[in-house]
Short mmCIF file of C-alpha atoms in Angstrom, two decimals:
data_model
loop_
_atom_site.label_atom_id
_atom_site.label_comp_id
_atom_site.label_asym_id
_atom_site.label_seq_id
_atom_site.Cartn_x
_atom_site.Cartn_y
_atom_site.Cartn_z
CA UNK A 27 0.00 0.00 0.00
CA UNK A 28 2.56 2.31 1.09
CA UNK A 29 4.66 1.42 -1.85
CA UNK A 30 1.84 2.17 -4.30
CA UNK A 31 0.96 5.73 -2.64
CA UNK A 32 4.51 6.06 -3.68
CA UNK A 33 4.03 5.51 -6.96
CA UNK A 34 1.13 7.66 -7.25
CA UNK A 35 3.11 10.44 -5.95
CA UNK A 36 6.13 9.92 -7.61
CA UNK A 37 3.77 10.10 -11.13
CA UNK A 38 1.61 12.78 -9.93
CA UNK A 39 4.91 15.08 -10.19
CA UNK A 40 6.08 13.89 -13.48
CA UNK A 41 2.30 14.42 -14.96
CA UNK A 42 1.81 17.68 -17.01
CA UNK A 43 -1.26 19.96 -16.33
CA UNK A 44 -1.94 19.35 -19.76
CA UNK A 45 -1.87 15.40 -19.17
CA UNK A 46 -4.54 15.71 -16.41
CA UNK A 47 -6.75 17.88 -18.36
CA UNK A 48 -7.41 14.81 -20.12
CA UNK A 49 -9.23 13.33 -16.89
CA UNK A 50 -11.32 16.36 -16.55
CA UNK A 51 -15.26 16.06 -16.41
CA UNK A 52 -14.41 12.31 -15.26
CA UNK A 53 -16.72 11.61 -11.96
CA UNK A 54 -16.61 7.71 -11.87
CA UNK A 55 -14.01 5.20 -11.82
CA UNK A 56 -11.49 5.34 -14.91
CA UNK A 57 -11.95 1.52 -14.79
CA UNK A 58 -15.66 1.30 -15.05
CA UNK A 59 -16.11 3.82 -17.67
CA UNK A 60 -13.05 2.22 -19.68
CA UNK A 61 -15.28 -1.15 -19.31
CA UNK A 62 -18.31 0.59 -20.58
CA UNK A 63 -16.51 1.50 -24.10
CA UNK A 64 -18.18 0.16 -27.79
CA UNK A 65 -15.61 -2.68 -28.16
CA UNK A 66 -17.68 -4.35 -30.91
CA UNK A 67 -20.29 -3.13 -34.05
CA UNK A 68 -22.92 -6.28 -34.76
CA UNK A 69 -25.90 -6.19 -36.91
CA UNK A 70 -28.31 -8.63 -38.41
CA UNK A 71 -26.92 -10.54 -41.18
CA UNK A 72 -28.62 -9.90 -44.37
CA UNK A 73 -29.84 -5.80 -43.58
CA UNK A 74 -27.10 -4.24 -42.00
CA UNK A 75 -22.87 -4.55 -42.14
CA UNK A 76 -20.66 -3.64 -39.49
CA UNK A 77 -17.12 -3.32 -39.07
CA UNK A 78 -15.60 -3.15 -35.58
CA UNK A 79 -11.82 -1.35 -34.59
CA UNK A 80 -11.04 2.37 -33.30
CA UNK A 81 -13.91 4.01 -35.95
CA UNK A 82 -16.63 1.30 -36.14
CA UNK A 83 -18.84 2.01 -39.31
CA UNK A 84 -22.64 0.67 -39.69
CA UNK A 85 -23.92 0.21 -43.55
CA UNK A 86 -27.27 -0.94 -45.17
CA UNK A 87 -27.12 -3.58 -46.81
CA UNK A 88 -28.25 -3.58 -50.85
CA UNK A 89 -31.61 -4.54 -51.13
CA UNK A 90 -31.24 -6.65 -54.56
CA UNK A 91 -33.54 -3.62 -56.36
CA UNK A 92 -31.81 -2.29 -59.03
CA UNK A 93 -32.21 2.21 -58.29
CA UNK A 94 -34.20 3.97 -60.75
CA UNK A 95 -37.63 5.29 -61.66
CA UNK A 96 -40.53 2.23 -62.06
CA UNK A 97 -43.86 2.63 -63.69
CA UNK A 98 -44.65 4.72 -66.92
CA UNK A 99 -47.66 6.22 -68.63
CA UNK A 100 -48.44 2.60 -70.07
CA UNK A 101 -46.79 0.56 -67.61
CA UNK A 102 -48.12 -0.01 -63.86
CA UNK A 103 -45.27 -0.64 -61.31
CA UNK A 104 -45.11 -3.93 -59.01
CA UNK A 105 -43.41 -3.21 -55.67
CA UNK A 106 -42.65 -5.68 -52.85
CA UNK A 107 -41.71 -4.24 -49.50
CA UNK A 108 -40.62 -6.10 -46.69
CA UNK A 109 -41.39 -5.47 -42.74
CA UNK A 110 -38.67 -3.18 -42.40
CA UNK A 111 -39.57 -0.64 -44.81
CA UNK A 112 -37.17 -1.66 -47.75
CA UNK A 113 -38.25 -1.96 -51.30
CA UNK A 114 -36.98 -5.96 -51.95
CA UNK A 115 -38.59 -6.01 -55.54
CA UNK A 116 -39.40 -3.67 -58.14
CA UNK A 117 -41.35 -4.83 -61.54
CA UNK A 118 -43.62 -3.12 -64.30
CA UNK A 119 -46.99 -5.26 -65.41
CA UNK A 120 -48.65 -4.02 -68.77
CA UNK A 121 -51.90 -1.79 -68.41
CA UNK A 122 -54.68 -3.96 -68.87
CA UNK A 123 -58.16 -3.81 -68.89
CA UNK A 124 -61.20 -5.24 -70.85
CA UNK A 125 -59.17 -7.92 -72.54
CA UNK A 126 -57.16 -4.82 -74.08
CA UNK A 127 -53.34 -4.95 -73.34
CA UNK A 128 -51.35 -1.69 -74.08
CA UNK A 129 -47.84 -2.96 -75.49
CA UNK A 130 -46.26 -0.02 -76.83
CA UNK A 131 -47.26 4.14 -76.35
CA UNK A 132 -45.16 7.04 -77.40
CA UNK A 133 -45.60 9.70 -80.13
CA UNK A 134 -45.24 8.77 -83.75
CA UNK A 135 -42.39 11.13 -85.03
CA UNK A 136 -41.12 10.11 -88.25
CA UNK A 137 -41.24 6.32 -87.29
CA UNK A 138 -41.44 3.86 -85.03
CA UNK A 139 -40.60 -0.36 -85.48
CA UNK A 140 -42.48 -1.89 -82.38
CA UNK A 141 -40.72 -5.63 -82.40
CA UNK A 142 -40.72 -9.12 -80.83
CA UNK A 143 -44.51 -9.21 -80.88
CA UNK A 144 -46.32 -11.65 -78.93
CA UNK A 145 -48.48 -14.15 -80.87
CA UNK A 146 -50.41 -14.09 -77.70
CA UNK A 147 -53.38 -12.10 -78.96
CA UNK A 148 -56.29 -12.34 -81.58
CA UNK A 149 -56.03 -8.64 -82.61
CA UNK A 150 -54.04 -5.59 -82.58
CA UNK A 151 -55.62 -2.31 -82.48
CA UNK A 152 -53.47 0.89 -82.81
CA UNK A 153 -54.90 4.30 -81.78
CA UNK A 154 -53.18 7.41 -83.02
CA UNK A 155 -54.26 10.21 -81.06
CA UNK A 156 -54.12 14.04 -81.84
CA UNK A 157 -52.91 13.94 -85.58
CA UNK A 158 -52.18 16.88 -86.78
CA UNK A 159 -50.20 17.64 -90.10
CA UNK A 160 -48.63 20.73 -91.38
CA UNK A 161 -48.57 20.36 -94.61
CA UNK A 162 -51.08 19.38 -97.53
CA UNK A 163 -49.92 15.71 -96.97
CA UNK A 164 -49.56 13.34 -94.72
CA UNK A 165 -50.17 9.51 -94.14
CA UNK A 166 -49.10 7.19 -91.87
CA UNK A 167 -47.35 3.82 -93.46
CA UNK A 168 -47.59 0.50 -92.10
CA UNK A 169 -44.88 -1.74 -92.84
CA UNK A 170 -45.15 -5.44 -91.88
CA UNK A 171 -42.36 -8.09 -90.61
CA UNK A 172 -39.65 -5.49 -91.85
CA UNK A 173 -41.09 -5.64 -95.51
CA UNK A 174 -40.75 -2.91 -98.01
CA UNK A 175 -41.55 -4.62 -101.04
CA UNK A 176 -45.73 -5.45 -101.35
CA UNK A 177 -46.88 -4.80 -98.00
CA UNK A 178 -47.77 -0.92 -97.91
CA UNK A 179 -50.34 0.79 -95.91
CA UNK A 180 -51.51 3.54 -95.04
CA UNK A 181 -54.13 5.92 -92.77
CA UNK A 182 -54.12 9.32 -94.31
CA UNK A 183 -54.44 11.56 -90.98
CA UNK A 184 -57.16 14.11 -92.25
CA UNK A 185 -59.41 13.80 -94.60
CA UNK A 186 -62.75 13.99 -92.75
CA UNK A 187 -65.20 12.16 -91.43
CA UNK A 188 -64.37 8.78 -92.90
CA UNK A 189 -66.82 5.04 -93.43
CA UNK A 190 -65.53 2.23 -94.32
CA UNK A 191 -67.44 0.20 -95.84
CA UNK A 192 -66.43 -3.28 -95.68
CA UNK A 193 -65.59 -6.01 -98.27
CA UNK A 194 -65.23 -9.50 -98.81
CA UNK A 195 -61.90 -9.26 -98.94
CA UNK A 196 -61.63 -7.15 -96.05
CA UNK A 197 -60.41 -8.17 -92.98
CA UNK A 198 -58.41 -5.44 -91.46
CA UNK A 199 -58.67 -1.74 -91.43
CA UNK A 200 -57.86 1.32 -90.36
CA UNK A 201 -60.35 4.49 -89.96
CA UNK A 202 -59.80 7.58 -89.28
CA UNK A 203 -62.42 10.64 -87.51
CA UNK A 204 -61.64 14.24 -87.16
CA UNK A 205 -59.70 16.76 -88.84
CA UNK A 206 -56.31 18.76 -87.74
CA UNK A 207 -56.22 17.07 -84.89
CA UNK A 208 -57.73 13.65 -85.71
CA UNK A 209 -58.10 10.31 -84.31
CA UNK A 210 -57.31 7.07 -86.27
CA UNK A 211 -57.76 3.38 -85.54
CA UNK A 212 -55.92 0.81 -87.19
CA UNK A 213 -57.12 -3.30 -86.70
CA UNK A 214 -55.10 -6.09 -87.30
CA UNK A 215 -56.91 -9.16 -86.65
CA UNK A 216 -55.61 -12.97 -86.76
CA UNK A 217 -51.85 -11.57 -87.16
CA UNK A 218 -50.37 -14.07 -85.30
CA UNK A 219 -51.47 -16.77 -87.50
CA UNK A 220 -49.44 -17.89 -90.33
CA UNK A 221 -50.86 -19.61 -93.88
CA UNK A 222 -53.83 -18.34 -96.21
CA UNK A 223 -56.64 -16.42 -94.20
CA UNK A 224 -55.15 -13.58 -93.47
CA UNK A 225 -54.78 -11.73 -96.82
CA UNK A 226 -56.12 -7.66 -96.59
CA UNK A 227 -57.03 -5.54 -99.36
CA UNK A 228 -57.32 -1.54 -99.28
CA UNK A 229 -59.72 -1.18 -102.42
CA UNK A 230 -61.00 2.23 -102.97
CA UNK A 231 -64.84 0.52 -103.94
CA UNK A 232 -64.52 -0.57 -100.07
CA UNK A 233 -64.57 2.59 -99.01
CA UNK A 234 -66.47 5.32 -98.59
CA UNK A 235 -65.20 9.35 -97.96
CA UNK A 236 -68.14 10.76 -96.84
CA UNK A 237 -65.76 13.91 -96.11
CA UNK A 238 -65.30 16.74 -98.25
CA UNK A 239 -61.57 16.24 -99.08
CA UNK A 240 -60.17 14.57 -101.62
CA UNK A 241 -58.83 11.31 -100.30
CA UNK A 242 -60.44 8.46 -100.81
CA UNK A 243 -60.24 6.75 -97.47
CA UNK A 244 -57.84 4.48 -95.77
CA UNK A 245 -56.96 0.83 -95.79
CA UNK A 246 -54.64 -1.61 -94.83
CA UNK A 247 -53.49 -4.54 -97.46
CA UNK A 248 -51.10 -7.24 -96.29
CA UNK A 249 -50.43 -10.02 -99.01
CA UNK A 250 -48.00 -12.26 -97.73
CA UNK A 251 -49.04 -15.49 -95.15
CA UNK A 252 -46.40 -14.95 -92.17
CA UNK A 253 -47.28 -14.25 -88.84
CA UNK A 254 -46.80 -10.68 -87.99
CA UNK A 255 -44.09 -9.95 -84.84
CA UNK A 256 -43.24 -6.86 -86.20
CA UNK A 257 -44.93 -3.79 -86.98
CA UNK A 258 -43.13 -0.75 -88.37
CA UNK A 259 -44.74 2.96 -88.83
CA UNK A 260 -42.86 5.31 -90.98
CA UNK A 261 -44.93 8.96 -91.03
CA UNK A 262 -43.74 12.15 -93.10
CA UNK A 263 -41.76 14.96 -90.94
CA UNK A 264 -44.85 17.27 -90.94
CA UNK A 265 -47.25 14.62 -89.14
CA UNK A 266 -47.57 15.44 -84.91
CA UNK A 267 -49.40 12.27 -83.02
CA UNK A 268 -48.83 9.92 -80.48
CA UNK A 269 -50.06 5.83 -80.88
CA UNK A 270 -50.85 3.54 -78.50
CA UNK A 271 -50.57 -0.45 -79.71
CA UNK A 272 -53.51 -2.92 -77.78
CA UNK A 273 -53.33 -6.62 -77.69
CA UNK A 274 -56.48 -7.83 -77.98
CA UNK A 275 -57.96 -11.08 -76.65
CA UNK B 15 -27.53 16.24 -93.15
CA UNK B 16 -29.06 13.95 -90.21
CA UNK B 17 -31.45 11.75 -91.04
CA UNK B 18 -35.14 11.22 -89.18
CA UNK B 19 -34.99 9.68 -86.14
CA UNK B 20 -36.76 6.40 -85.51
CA UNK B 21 -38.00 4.85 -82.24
CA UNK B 22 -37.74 0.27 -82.05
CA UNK B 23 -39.82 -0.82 -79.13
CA UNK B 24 -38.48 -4.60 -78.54
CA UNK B 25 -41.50 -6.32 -76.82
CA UNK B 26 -39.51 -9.33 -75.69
CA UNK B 27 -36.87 -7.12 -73.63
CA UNK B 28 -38.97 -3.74 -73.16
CA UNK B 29 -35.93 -2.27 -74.56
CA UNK B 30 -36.43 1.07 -76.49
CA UNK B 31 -33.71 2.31 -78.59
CA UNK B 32 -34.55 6.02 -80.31
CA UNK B 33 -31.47 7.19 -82.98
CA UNK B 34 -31.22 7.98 -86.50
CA UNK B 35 -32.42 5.71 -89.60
CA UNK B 36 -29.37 4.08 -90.79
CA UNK B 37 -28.94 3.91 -94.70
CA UNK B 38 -31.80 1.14 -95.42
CA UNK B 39 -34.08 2.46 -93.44
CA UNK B 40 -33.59 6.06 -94.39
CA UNK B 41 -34.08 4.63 -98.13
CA UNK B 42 -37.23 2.56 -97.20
CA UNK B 43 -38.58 5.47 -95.53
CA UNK B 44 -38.07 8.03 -98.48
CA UNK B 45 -39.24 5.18 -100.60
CA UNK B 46 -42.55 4.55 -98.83
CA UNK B 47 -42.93 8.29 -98.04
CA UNK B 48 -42.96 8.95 -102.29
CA UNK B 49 -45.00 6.22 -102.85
CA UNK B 50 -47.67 7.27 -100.73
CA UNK B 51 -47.66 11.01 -102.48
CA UNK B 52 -48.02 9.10 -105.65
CA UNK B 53 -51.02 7.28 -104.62
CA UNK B 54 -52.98 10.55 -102.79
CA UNK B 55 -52.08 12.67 -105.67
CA UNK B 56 -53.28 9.64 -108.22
CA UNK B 57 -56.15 9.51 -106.07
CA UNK B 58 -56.76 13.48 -105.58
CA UNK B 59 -56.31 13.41 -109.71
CA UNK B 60 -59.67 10.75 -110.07
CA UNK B 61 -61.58 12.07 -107.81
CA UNK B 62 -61.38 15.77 -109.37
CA UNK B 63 -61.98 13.72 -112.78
CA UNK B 64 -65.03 11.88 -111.30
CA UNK B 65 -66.70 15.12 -109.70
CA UNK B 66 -65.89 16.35 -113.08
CA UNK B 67 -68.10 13.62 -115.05
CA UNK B 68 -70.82 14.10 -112.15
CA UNK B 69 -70.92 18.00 -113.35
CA UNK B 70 -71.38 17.09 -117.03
CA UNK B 71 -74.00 14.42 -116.28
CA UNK B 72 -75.76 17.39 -113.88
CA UNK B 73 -75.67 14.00 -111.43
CA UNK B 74 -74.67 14.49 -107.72
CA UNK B 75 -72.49 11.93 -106.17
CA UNK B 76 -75.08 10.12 -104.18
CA UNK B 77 -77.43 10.46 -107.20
CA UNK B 78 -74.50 8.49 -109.26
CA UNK B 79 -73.97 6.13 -106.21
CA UNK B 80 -77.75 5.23 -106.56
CA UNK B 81 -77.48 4.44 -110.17
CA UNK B 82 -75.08 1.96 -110.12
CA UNK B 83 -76.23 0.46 -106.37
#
């Protein structure tokens, strides 16, 4: 005992002011609160990392999702979130409604190739919305299976109120309401089948402009047998409209 | 001198790729672009020729249309 007061005094005289400022504020044990220090970072395998030491650092763990922005005008997002408030799965299902499927949406420029289709439907059915030309022409082609040889179509984007009077030989068609902007509907039954069946025919004595302007109408003609999977739109710089593509069941 | 643009909407990936036509498609585009002017002007051309005939006939469309029906 006596040897330790000693010691005590013996460092009390070689210890700075400086050196015991460092023990101000302290009103327990040295001991005790040196026992009460974080030794050790743990969390829960799976949401959290931890990493121990001098400077121990706590991170989330990566949820699996990958960041960005889900869900679009034609697409509704899917999201899975787990009892702690993170987002574990992020998706985008088709809108879908009446047996009508929207597949593709977006504005018409001067073209647009919508691939890969499905053979999962009995129809499509394209809507153009809000066509609007500025200049004396303008037409929308349809081009089938990446074919620029026989398969030419068009919907001319203003010409009236439009009938179309259906023929024998006429299984598909496009109409078209409304002038500057107008609204145009193009149907394209059984295109998923291949073989005879399926063969379209724009003839001018199937149709019938009740409009004042000069066009005739508009029609669709596909002549080859293939199954369609690819639909291509080609439009002339001055045409402004949007489409939206429906799978039909 | 760019060309037009054109949008491809895969289905099977969702993938949508917007950039200029390349050199076919920039040809099948002014292709089926002039094509289509033929046809409306060929059409435009008959019809004035038809409302024509209905003039020198003193027959209105619909009165022609119920002639032949």
């Amino acid at each position: 005992m006596t040897k330790a007061r000693n010691l005590a005094d013996n460092a009390l005289t070689t210890v700075s002011p400086t050196e015991l400022g460092y023990l101000d504020g302290v009103t327990s044990a040295v001991q005790t609160q040196l026992n009460a220090r974080v030794t050790s970072v743990s969390g829960t395998t799976g949401r959290v990392t931890s990493s121990g030491g001098a400077t121990p650092a706590i991170d989330l763990n990566t949820s699996g999702v990958t960041a960005g922005s889900y869900g679009t005008a034609s697409a509704i997002p899917a999201i899975t979130v787990d009892t702690y408030g993170r987002v574990t799965s992020a998706t985008t299902n088709a809108f879908s409604a009446g047996g009508m499927t929207l597949i593709s949406s977006g504005s018409i420029g001067t073209g647009f190739t919508v691939s890969s289709i499905p053979g999962t439907y009995n129809e499509l059915v394209f809507i153009f919305s809000n066509l609007y030309r500025t200049s004396t022409y303008n037409s929308l082609l349809l081009q089938f299976n990446g074919s620029t040889s026989n398969d030419y179509n068009w919907l001319r984007a203003d010409q009236g109120t439009t009938t179309i009077n259906q023929g024998t030989n006429t299984g598909g068609m496009c109409a078209n309401y409304g002038t500057n902007p107008s609204t145009g509907v193009c149907r394209i039954p059984g295109y998923a089948t291949s073989g005879g069946g399926k063969i379209w025919h724009w003839n001018s004595t199937n149709v019938n402009n009740t409009g004042a302007s000069a066009g005739l109408g508009s029609g669709i003609k596909y002549n080859t047998t293939a199954a369609i999977t690819s639909i291509t739109i080609l439009a002339d710089s001055s045409t402004v409209g949007s489409y939206q593509l429906f799978g039909v069941k | 001198m760019s060309k037009p643009m054109i949008k491809i909407h895969d289905l099977l990936t969702n993938e949508i790729i917007e950039r200029e036509m390349n050199d076919v498609e920039f040809a099948n585009w002014e292709t089926a672009i002039a094509k289509e002017k033929e046809n409306l002007a060929a059409e435009e051309a008959k019809a004035i020729q038809k409302q024509a005939l209905f003039a020198r006939l003193g027959l209105t469309a619909e009165e022609a249309k119920l002639l032949l029906s």
